[in-house]
Amino acid sequence: MLIILLGAQGTGKGTVAGILSKRNNWIQLSTGDIFRENIAKGTELGIEADKHISKGCLVPDEITISMVEKRLEELNDAPGIILDGFPRNIIQAEKLDEILSKKGQKVDWVVNLETPREEIITRMLNRRVCSNQDCKSTFNIEIFPPKVDGICDVCGSELKIREDDSDPKAIEKRLEIYDTQTKPLIDFYNKKGIVIVEEISKRINRFAEEACDDIMEKIK
Ligand code: AMP
């Protein structure tokens, strides 16, 4: 089973991917997480990725695609994979199809997460992530606060604001890139008839757990 999670930044892709992978024993492959791990460790990949991420830009396709291809190779025996943050443009989506078809695999489902734009911006500003790279739990100081202010419920490490969430210019750039480069993927996958749409928003009081119940029902 291979599922792609689409949605603008702050819609809850990471949270939904985390819940689905926990429930089903699937592997969550988050390109953003891999980049952040590499940045924290100061690897060559991290140094290069940081130049783009800190400005809210996409990391160049050749770097991202080869990183994902390598990781998918390592996950050959996984019962399920959730791609969180990849693909992010048509070139990456076409390349993914090519990589999978070589292995006799395909994208099974694409979950498109939708959240009103004004909620997205508030969510990014309210997002706090665990500084422990092995934990990476995510909180929201308004709708999903930690029990102790500034401390991760799961591992007790300090929570921090993601660097690209704290810069309004970077947020704006990321949303613009989503609209121009990532959104066209909805059409790309709609043509294959594999898109599931889920709204996650305060507006309709619908959050990640409920969306995951619905996703599981639909992909049964
Ligand atoms: P995310 O955690 O998914 O919001 O990703 C954080 C940042 O990592 C993005 O704003 C991009 O700069 C970079 N990134 C993540 N996934 C990709 C991708 N598939 N292609 C290019 N850049 C990516």
Coordinates of N, CA and C and ligand atoms in Angstrom, one line a residue:
M1 N 0.9 -1.2 0.0 CA 0.0 0.0 0.0 C 0.9 1.2 0.0
L2 N 0.7 2.1 -1.0 CA 1.5 3.3 -1.0 C 0.5 4.5 -1.1
I3 N 0.6 5.4 -0.1 CA -0.4 6.5 0.0 C 0.4 7.8 0.0
I4 N -0.1 8.8 -0.8 CA 0.6 10.1 -0.8 C -0.4 11.0 0.0
L5 N 0.2 11.9 0.9 CA -0.5 12.9 1.5 C -0.2 14.2 0.9
L6 N -1.3 14.8 0.3 CA -1.1 16.2 -0.3 C -1.8 17.2 0.6
G7 N -1.4 18.4 0.5 CA -2.1 19.5 1.3 C -1.0 20.6 1.6
A8 N -1.5 21.8 1.7 CA -0.6 22.9 1.9 C 0.1 22.7 3.3
Q9 N 1.1 23.5 3.5 CA 1.8 23.4 4.8 C 0.8 23.7 5.9
G10 N 0.9 23.0 7.0 CA 0.1 23.3 8.2 C -1.3 22.7 8.1
T11 N -1.6 21.9 7.1 CA -2.9 21.2 7.0 C -2.9 20.0 8.0
G12 N -1.8 19.5 8.4 CA -1.8 18.4 9.3 C -1.3 17.1 8.6
K13 N -0.5 17.2 7.5 CA 0.0 16.0 6.8 C 0.8 15.1 7.8
G14 N 1.7 15.8 8.5 CA 2.6 15.0 9.4 C 1.8 14.3 10.5
T15 N 0.7 15.0 11.0 CA -0.1 14.4 12.1 C -0.9 13.2 11.5
V16 N -1.5 13.4 10.4 CA -2.3 12.3 9.8 C -1.4 11.2 9.4
A17 N -0.2 11.4 8.8 CA 0.7 10.4 8.4 C 1.1 9.6 9.7
G18 N 1.4 10.3 10.8 CA 1.8 9.6 12.0 C 0.7 8.7 12.5
I19 N -0.6 9.2 12.5 CA -1.7 8.4 13.1 C -1.9 7.1 12.2
L20 N -1.9 7.4 10.8 CA -2.1 6.2 9.9 C -1.0 5.2 10.1
S21 N 0.2 5.7 10.2 CA 1.3 4.7 10.2 C 1.3 3.9 11.6
K22 N 1.0 4.6 12.6 CA 0.9 3.9 13.9 C -0.2 2.9 13.9
R23 N -1.4 3.3 13.4 CA -2.5 2.3 13.4 C -2.3 1.1 12.5
N24 N -1.5 1.3 11.5 CA -1.4 0.2 10.5 C 0.0 -0.4 10.4
N25 N 0.9 0.1 11.2 CA 2.3 -0.4 11.1 C 2.9 0.0 9.8
W26 N 2.5 1.1 9.2 CA 3.1 1.5 7.9 C 4.3 2.4 8.3
I27 N 5.1 2.7 7.2 CA 6.2 3.6 7.4 C 5.9 5.0 6.9
Q28 N 6.2 6.0 7.7 CA 6.0 7.4 7.3 C 7.3 7.9 6.7
L29 N 7.2 8.3 5.4 CA 8.4 8.8 4.8 C 8.2 10.3 4.5
S30 N 8.7 11.1 5.4 CA 8.5 12.6 5.3 C 9.8 13.2 4.8
T31 N 9.7 13.8 3.6 CA 10.9 14.4 3.1 C 11.4 15.6 4.0
G32 N 10.4 16.4 4.5 CA 10.7 17.5 5.4 C 11.5 17.0 6.6
D33 N 11.0 15.9 7.2 CA 11.7 15.4 8.4 C 13.2 14.9 8.0
I34 N 13.3 14.3 6.9 CA 14.7 13.8 6.5 C 15.6 15.0 6.3
F35 N 15.1 16.1 5.7 CA 15.9 17.3 5.5 C 16.3 17.9 6.9
R36 N 15.2 18.0 7.8 CA 15.5 18.6 9.1 C 16.5 17.8 9.9
E37 N 16.4 16.4 9.8 CA 17.4 15.6 10.5 C 18.8 15.9 10.0
N38 N 18.9 16.0 8.6 CA 20.2 16.2 8.0 C 20.7 17.6 8.4
I39 N 19.8 18.6 8.5 CA 20.3 19.9 8.9 C 20.8 19.9 10.3
A40 N 20.1 19.2 11.2 CA 20.5 19.1 12.6 C 21.8 18.4 12.7
K41 N 22.1 17.4 11.9 CA 23.4 16.7 11.9 C 24.5 17.4 11.2
G42 N 24.1 18.5 10.4 CA 25.1 19.2 9.6 C 25.7 18.4 8.5
T43 N 25.0 17.5 7.9 CA 25.5 16.7 6.8 C 25.5 17.6 5.5
E44 N 26.2 17.1 4.5 CA 26.3 17.8 3.2 C 24.9 18.1 2.7
L45 N 24.0 17.1 2.7 CA 22.7 17.2 2.3 C 21.9 18.3 3.1
G46 N 22.1 18.2 4.4 CA 21.5 19.2 5.3 C 21.9 20.6 5.0
I47 N 23.2 20.8 4.7 CA 23.7 22.2 4.5 C 23.1 22.7 3.2
E48 N 23.0 21.8 2.1 CA 22.5 22.2 0.9 C 21.0 22.5 1.0
A49 N 20.3 21.6 1.7 CA 18.8 21.7 1.8 C 18.4 23.0 2.6
D50 N 19.2 23.3 3.6 CA 18.9 24.4 4.5 C 18.9 25.8 3.7
K51 N 19.8 25.8 2.6 CA 19.8 27.1 1.8 C 18.4 27.4 1.2
H52 N 17.7 26.3 0.9 CA 16.4 26.5 0.2 C 15.3 26.5 1.3
I53 N 15.3 25.6 2.2 CA 14.2 25.5 3.2 C 14.1 26.8 4.0
S54 N 15.2 27.4 4.4 CA 15.1 28.6 5.3 C 14.5 29.8 4.5
K55 N 14.5 29.7 3.2 CA 13.8 30.8 2.4 C 12.4 30.4 2.0
G56 N 12.0 29.2 2.4 CA 10.6 28.8 2.1 C 10.6 28.2 0.7
C57 N 11.7 27.9 0.0 CA 11.8 27.4 -1.3 C 11.9 25.9 -1.3
L58 N 11.5 25.2 -2.4 CA 11.7 23.8 -2.5 C 13.2 23.5 -2.7
V59 N 13.6 22.3 -2.1 CA 14.9 21.8 -2.4 C 14.9 21.3 -3.8
P60 N 16.0 21.5 -4.6 CA 16.0 21.1 -6.0 C 15.6 19.6 -6.2
D61 N 14.8 19.4 -7.3 CA 14.3 18.1 -7.6 C 15.3 17.0 -7.6
E62 N 16.5 17.2 -8.2 CA 17.5 16.1 -8.3 C 17.9 15.6 -6.9
I63 N 18.1 16.5 -6.0 CA 18.5 16.2 -4.6 C 17.3 15.4 -4.0
T64 N 16.1 15.9 -4.1 CA 15.0 15.4 -3.4 C 14.6 14.0 -3.9
I65 N 14.6 13.9 -5.3 CA 14.2 12.6 -5.9 C 15.2 11.5 -5.6
S66 N 16.4 11.8 -5.7 CA 17.4 10.7 -5.4 C 17.4 10.3 -3.9
M67 N 17.1 11.2 -3.0 CA 17.0 10.9 -1.6 C 15.7 10.0 -1.4
V68 N 14.6 10.3 -2.1 CA 13.4 9.5 -1.9 C 13.6 8.1 -2.5
E69 N 14.3 8.1 -3.7 CA 14.5 6.8 -4.4 C 15.3 5.9 -3.5
K70 N 16.3 6.4 -2.9 CA 17.2 5.6 -2.0 C 16.4 5.1 -0.8
R71 N 15.6 5.9 -0.2 CA 14.8 5.5 0.9 C 13.8 4.5 0.6
L72 N 13.2 4.6 -0.6 CA 12.1 3.6 -1.0 C 12.8 2.3 -1.3
E73 N 14.0 2.3 -1.8 CA 14.8 1.1 -2.0 C 15.0 0.4 -0.6
E74 N 15.3 1.1 0.4 CA 15.5 0.5 1.7 C 14.2 0.0 2.3
L75 N 13.1 0.5 1.8 CA 11.8 0.1 2.4 C 11.0 -0.9 1.5
N76 N 11.8 -1.6 0.7 CA 11.2 -2.6 -0.2 C 10.2 -3.5 0.4
D77 N 10.4 -4.0 1.7 CA 9.6 -5.0 2.3 C 8.5 -4.4 3.2
A78 N 8.4 -3.0 3.2 CA 7.4 -2.4 4.1 C 6.0 -2.8 3.7
P79 N 5.1 -3.1 4.7 CA 3.7 -3.4 4.3 C 2.9 -2.2 3.8
G80 N 3.4 -1.0 4.2 CA 2.7 0.2 3.7 C 3.6 1.4 3.8
I81 N 3.5 2.3 2.9 CA 4.4 3.5 3.0 C 3.4 4.7 2.8
I82 N 3.6 5.7 3.7 CA 2.9 7.0 3.5 C 3.9 8.1 3.2
L83 N 3.7 8.6 2.0 CA 4.6 9.7 1.6 C 4.1 11.0 2.1
D84 N 4.8 11.7 2.9 CA 4.3 12.9 3.5 C 5.3 14.1 3.0
G85 N 4.8 14.8 2.1 CA 5.6 15.9 1.6 C 6.3 15.6 0.3
F86 N 6.0 14.5 -0.3 CA 6.6 14.1 -1.6 C 5.5 13.3 -2.4
P87 N 5.2 13.6 -3.6 CA 5.8 14.6 -4.5 C 5.3 16.0 -4.2
R88 N 6.0 17.0 -4.6 CA 5.5 18.4 -4.5 C 5.4 19.1 -5.8
N89 N 5.7 18.5 -6.9 CA 5.5 19.1 -8.2 C 5.3 17.9 -9.2
I90 N 4.9 18.3 -10.4 CA 4.6 17.3 -11.4 C 5.9 16.5 -11.8
I91 N 7.0 17.1 -11.9 CA 8.3 16.4 -12.2 C 8.5 15.3 -11.2
Q92 N 8.4 15.6 -9.9 CA 8.6 14.6 -8.8 C 7.5 13.5 -8.9
A93 N 6.3 13.9 -9.3 CA 5.2 12.8 -9.4 C 5.5 11.9 -10.5
E94 N 5.9 12.4 -11.7 CA 6.2 11.6 -12.8 C 7.4 10.6 -12.5
K95 N 8.4 11.2 -11.8 CA 9.5 10.4 -11.5 C 9.2 9.3 -10.5
L96 N 8.3 9.6 -9.6 CA 7.8 8.6 -8.6 C 7.1 7.5 -9.3
D97 N 6.3 7.8 -10.3 CA 5.6 6.7 -11.0 C 6.6 5.8 -11.7
E98 N 7.7 6.5 -12.2 CA 8.7 5.7 -12.9 C 9.4 4.8 -12.0
I99 N 9.8 5.3 -10.8 CA 10.5 4.5 -9.8 C 9.7 3.3 -9.4
L100 N 8.4 3.6 -9.1 CA 7.5 2.6 -8.6 C 7.2 1.5 -9.7
S101 N 7.1 2.0 -10.9 CA 6.7 1.0 -12.0 C 7.9 0.0 -12.2
K102 N 9.1 0.5 -12.0 CA 10.3 -0.4 -12.2 C 10.2 -1.5 -11.2
K103 N 9.5 -1.3 -10.0 CA 9.4 -2.3 -9.0 C 8.1 -3.0 -9.1
G104 N 7.3 -2.7 -10.1 CA 5.9 -3.3 -10.3 C 5.0 -2.8 -9.2
Q105 N 5.2 -1.5 -8.8 CA 4.3 -0.9 -7.8 C 3.7 0.3 -8.4
K106 N 2.7 0.9 -7.6 CA 2.1 2.1 -8.0 C 1.6 2.9 -6.8
V107 N 1.2 4.1 -7.0 CA 0.5 4.9 -6.0 C -0.9 4.4 -5.8
D108 N -1.3 3.9 -4.6 CA -2.6 3.4 -4.4 C -3.6 4.5 -4.2
W109 N -3.3 5.4 -3.2 CA -4.2 6.5 -2.9 C -3.5 7.8 -2.7
V110 N -4.2 8.8 -2.9 CA -3.7 10.2 -2.6 C -4.7 10.9 -1.7
V111 N -4.3 11.2 -0.5 CA -5.2 11.9 0.4 C -4.9 13.4 0.3
N112 N -5.9 14.2 -0.1 CA -5.7 15.6 -0.2 C -6.3 16.3 1.0
L113 N -5.5 16.9 1.9 CA -6.0 17.5 3.1 C -6.3 19.0 2.8
E114 N -7.5 19.4 3.2 CA -7.8 20.8 2.9 C -8.1 21.5 4.2
T115 N -7.6 22.7 4.3 CA -7.9 23.6 5.5 C -8.0 25.0 5.0
P116 N -8.9 25.8 5.5 CA -9.0 27.2 5.1 C -7.7 27.9 5.3
R117 N -7.3 28.8 4.4 CA -6.0 29.5 4.4 C -5.7 30.2 5.7
E118 N -6.8 30.9 6.2 CA -6.5 31.7 7.4 C -6.1 30.8 8.6
E119 N -6.8 29.6 8.6 CA -6.4 28.7 9.7 C -5.0 28.1 9.5
I120 N -4.6 27.9 8.3 CA -3.3 27.4 8.0 C -2.2 28.3 8.6
I121 N -2.4 29.6 8.3 CA -1.3 30.5 8.8 C -1.3 30.5 10.3
T122 N -2.4 30.6 10.9 CA -2.4 30.5 12.4 C -1.8 29.2 12.9
R123 N -2.1 28.1 12.2 CA -1.6 26.8 12.6 C 0.0 26.8 12.6
M124 N 0.5 27.4 11.5 CA 2.0 27.4 11.3 C 2.6 28.2 12.4
L125 N 2.0 29.3 12.8 CA 2.5 30.2 13.8 C 2.4 29.5 15.2
N126 N 1.3 28.7 15.3 CA 1.1 28.0 16.6 C 1.8 26.6 16.8
R127 N 2.4 26.2 15.7 CA 3.0 24.8 15.7 C 4.3 24.8 16.5
R128 N 4.4 23.8 17.3 CA 5.7 23.6 18.1 C 6.1 22.2 17.9
V129 N 7.4 22.0 17.6 CA 7.9 20.6 17.3 C 8.9 20.2 18.4
C130 N 9.0 18.9 18.6 CA 9.9 18.4 19.6 C 11.3 18.6 19.1
S131 N 12.2 19.1 19.9 CA 13.6 19.3 19.4 C 14.4 17.9 19.3
N132 N 13.8 16.9 19.9 CA 14.5 15.6 19.9 C 14.2 14.9 18.5
Q133 N 15.2 14.8 17.7 CA 15.1 14.3 16.3 C 14.5 12.9 16.3
D134 N 14.7 12.1 17.4 CA 14.1 10.7 17.4 C 12.6 10.7 17.7
C135 N 12.1 11.9 18.2 CA 10.7 12.0 18.7 C 9.9 12.7 17.6
K136 N 10.3 14.0 17.4 CA 9.7 14.8 16.4 C 8.2 15.1 16.6
S137 N 7.6 14.8 17.8 CA 6.2 15.1 18.0 C 5.8 16.5 17.7
T138 N 4.6 16.7 17.2 CA 4.2 18.0 16.9 C 3.0 18.5 17.7
F139 N 3.0 19.7 18.2 CA 1.9 20.2 19.0 C 1.4 21.5 18.4
N140 N 0.2 22.0 18.9 CA -0.3 23.3 18.5 C -0.7 24.0 19.7
I141 N -0.1 25.1 20.0 CA -0.4 25.7 21.3 C -1.9 26.1 21.5
E142 N -2.6 26.2 20.4 CA -4.0 26.5 20.6 C -4.9 25.3 20.6
I143 N -4.8 24.4 19.6 CA -5.8 23.3 19.5 C -5.2 22.0 20.1
F144 N -3.9 21.8 20.2 CA -3.4 20.6 20.7 C -2.1 20.9 21.6
P145 N -2.3 21.6 22.7 CA -1.2 22.1 23.5 C -0.5 21.0 24.2
P146 N 0.8 21.1 24.5 CA 1.5 20.1 25.4 C 1.0 20.3 26.8
K147 N 1.1 19.2 27.6 CA 0.6 19.3 29.0 C 1.4 20.4 29.8
V148 N 2.7 20.4 29.6 CA 3.5 21.4 30.2 C 4.1 22.3 29.1
D149 N 3.9 23.6 29.4 CA 4.3 24.6 28.4 C 5.7 24.4 27.9
G150 N 5.9 24.3 26.6 CA 7.3 24.2 26.1 C 8.0 22.9 26.2
I151 N 7.2 21.9 26.7 CA 7.9 20.6 26.9 C 7.1 19.5 26.2
C152 N 7.8 18.6 25.5 CA 7.1 17.5 24.7 C 6.5 16.5 25.7
D153 N 5.2 16.2 25.4 CA 4.5 15.2 26.3 C 5.1 13.8 26.1
V154 N 5.6 13.5 24.9 CA 6.1 12.2 24.7 C 7.4 11.9 25.3
C155 N 8.4 12.8 25.1 CA 9.8 12.4 25.5 C 10.4 13.5 26.5
G156 N 9.7 14.5 26.8 CA 10.1 15.5 27.8 C 11.2 16.5 27.3
S157 N 11.5 16.4 26.0 CA 12.5 17.4 25.4 C 11.8 18.7 25.2
E158 N 12.6 19.7 25.0 CA 12.1 21.1 24.7 C 11.4 21.2 23.4
L159 N 10.3 21.9 23.4 CA 9.6 22.2 22.1 C 10.2 23.4 21.5
K160 N 10.2 23.5 20.1 CA 10.7 24.7 19.5 C 9.8 25.0 18.3
I161 N 10.0 26.3 17.8 CA 9.2 26.7 16.6 C 10.1 26.4 15.4
R162 N 9.5 25.8 14.4 CA 10.3 25.5 13.2 C 10.8 26.8 12.6
E163 N 12.0 26.8 12.1 CA 12.6 28.0 11.6 C 11.8 28.6 10.5
D164 N 11.3 27.7 9.6 CA 10.5 28.2 8.4 C 9.1 28.6 8.8
D165 N 8.7 28.3 10.0 CA 7.4 28.7 10.5 C 7.4 30.1 11.2
S166 N 8.6 30.6 11.5 CA 8.7 31.8 12.3 C 8.9 33.0 11.4
D167 N 9.1 32.8 10.1 CA 9.4 33.9 9.2 C 8.2 34.1 8.2
P168 N 7.4 35.2 8.4 CA 6.2 35.4 7.6 C 6.5 35.3 6.1
K169 N 7.7 35.8 5.7 CA 8.1 35.8 4.3 C 8.2 34.4 3.8
A170 N 8.8 33.5 4.6 CA 9.0 32.1 4.2 C 7.6 31.4 4.2
I171 N 6.7 31.7 5.1 CA 5.4 31.1 5.1 C 4.7 31.5 3.8
E172 N 4.7 32.7 3.5 CA 4.1 33.2 2.2 C 4.6 32.5 1.0
K173 N 5.9 32.4 1.0 CA 6.6 31.7 -0.2 C 6.2 30.3 -0.3
R174 N 6.1 29.6 0.9 CA 5.7 28.2 0.8 C 4.3 28.0 0.3
L175 N 3.4 28.9 0.7 CA 2.0 28.8 0.3 C 1.9 29.1 -1.2
E176 N 2.7 30.1 -1.7 CA 2.7 30.4 -3.1 C 3.2 29.2 -3.9
I177 N 4.3 28.6 -3.4 CA 4.8 27.4 -4.1 C 3.8 26.3 -4.1
Y178 N 3.1 26.1 -3.0 CA 2.0 25.1 -2.9 C 1.0 25.3 -4.0
D179 N 0.5 26.6 -4.1 CA -0.5 26.9 -5.1 C -0.1 26.7 -6.5
T180 N 1.2 27.1 -6.8 CA 1.6 27.0 -8.2 C 2.2 25.7 -8.6
Q181 N 2.9 25.0 -7.7 CA 3.6 23.8 -8.1 C 2.9 22.5 -7.5
T182 N 2.4 22.6 -6.3 CA 1.9 21.3 -5.7 C 0.4 21.1 -6.0
K183 N -0.4 22.1 -6.0 CA -1.8 22.0 -6.2 C -2.1 21.3 -7.6
P184 N -1.4 21.5 -8.7 CA -1.7 20.8 -9.9 C -1.6 19.3 -9.8
L185 N -1.0 18.8 -8.7 CA -0.9 17.3 -8.5 C -2.3 16.8 -8.2
I186 N -3.2 17.6 -7.7 CA -4.6 17.1 -7.4 C -5.2 16.6 -8.7
D187 N -5.1 17.4 -9.8 CA -5.6 17.1 -11.1 C -4.9 15.8 -11.7
F188 N -3.5 15.9 -11.5 CA -2.7 14.7 -12.0 C -3.2 13.4 -11.4
Y189 N -3.5 13.4 -10.1 CA -4.0 12.1 -9.5 C -5.5 11.9 -9.7
N190 N -6.2 13.0 -9.8 CA -7.7 12.9 -10.1 C -7.9 12.1 -11.3
K191 N -7.0 12.3 -12.3 CA -7.2 11.6 -13.6 C -7.0 10.1 -13.4
K192 N -6.3 9.7 -12.4 CA -6.1 8.3 -12.1 C -7.2 7.8 -11.2
G193 N -8.1 8.7 -10.7 CA -9.2 8.3 -9.9 C -8.9 7.8 -8.5
I194 N -7.8 8.3 -7.9 CA -7.3 7.8 -6.6 C -7.3 8.8 -5.5
V195 N -8.0 10.0 -5.7 CA -7.9 11.0 -4.7 C -9.0 11.0 -3.7
I196 N -8.7 11.1 -2.4 CA -9.6 11.1 -1.3 C -9.4 12.6 -0.7
V197 N -10.5 13.3 -0.6 CA -10.4 14.7 0.0 C -10.9 14.6 1.4
E198 N -10.1 15.2 2.3 CA -10.5 15.3 3.7 C -10.3 16.8 4.2
E199 N -11.3 17.4 4.7 CA -11.1 18.7 5.3 C -10.8 18.5 6.8
I200 N -9.7 19.2 7.2 CA -9.4 19.2 8.6 C -9.4 20.7 9.0
S201 N -10.4 21.0 9.9 CA -10.5 22.4 10.2 C -11.3 22.7 11.5
K202 N -10.9 23.8 12.2 CA -11.6 24.2 13.3 C -13.0 24.6 13.0
R203 N -13.1 25.2 11.7 CA -14.4 25.7 11.2 C -15.5 24.6 11.3
I204 N -15.1 23.4 11.0 CA -16.1 22.3 11.0 C -15.8 21.4 12.2
N205 N -14.9 21.8 13.1 CA -14.6 21.0 14.2 C -14.2 19.5 13.9
R206 N -13.3 19.4 12.8 CA -12.9 18.1 12.3 C -11.4 18.0 12.3
F207 N -10.9 17.1 13.1 CA -9.4 17.1 13.2 C -8.9 15.7 12.7
A208 N -7.6 15.5 13.0 CA -6.8 14.5 12.3 C -7.4 13.1 12.6
E209 N -7.7 12.8 13.9 CA -8.2 11.4 14.2 C -9.4 11.0 13.4
E210 N -10.4 12.0 13.3 CA -11.6 11.7 12.6 C -11.3 11.5 11.1
A211 N -10.4 12.4 10.5 CA -10.1 12.3 9.1 C -9.5 10.9 8.9
C212 N -8.6 10.4 9.8 CA -8.0 9.1 9.6 C -9.0 8.0 9.6
D213 N -10.1 8.1 10.5 CA -11.1 7.1 10.5 C -11.8 7.0 9.1
D214 N -12.0 8.2 8.6 CA -12.7 8.2 7.3 C -11.8 7.7 6.2
I215 N -10.5 8.0 6.2 CA -9.5 7.5 5.2 C -9.5 6.0 5.3
M216 N -9.4 5.4 6.5 CA -9.4 3.9 6.6 C -10.6 3.3 6.0
E217 N -11.7 3.9 6.2 CA -13.0 3.4 5.7 C -13.0 3.4 4.2
K218 N -12.5 4.5 3.6 CA -12.5 4.6 2.2 C -11.5 3.7 1.4
I219 N -10.4 3.4 2.1 CA -9.3 2.6 1.4 C -9.5 1.1 1.7
K220 N -10.5 0.7 2.4 CA -10.7 -0.7 2.8 C -10.8 -1.6 1.6
Ligands
AMP1 P1 7.5 20.0 5.2 O1 8.0 19.5 6.5 O2 6.9 19.0 4.4 O3 6.7 21.3 5.3 O4 8.9 20.5 4.4 C1 9.7 21.5 4.9 C2 10.5 22.0 3.7 O5 11.4 21.0 3.2 C3 9.7 22.5 2.5 O6 9.2 23.9 2.7 C4 10.7 22.4 1.4 O7 11.7 23.5 1.5 C5 11.5 21.1 1.8 N1 10.8 20.0 1.1 C6 10.1 19.0 1.7 N2 9.7 18.1 0.8 C7 10.1 18.5 -0.4 C8 10.0 18.1 -1.7 N3 9.3 17.0 -2.0 N4 10.6 18.8 -2.7 C9 11.3 19.8 -2.4 N5 11.5 20.4 -1.2 C10 10.9 19.7 -0.2

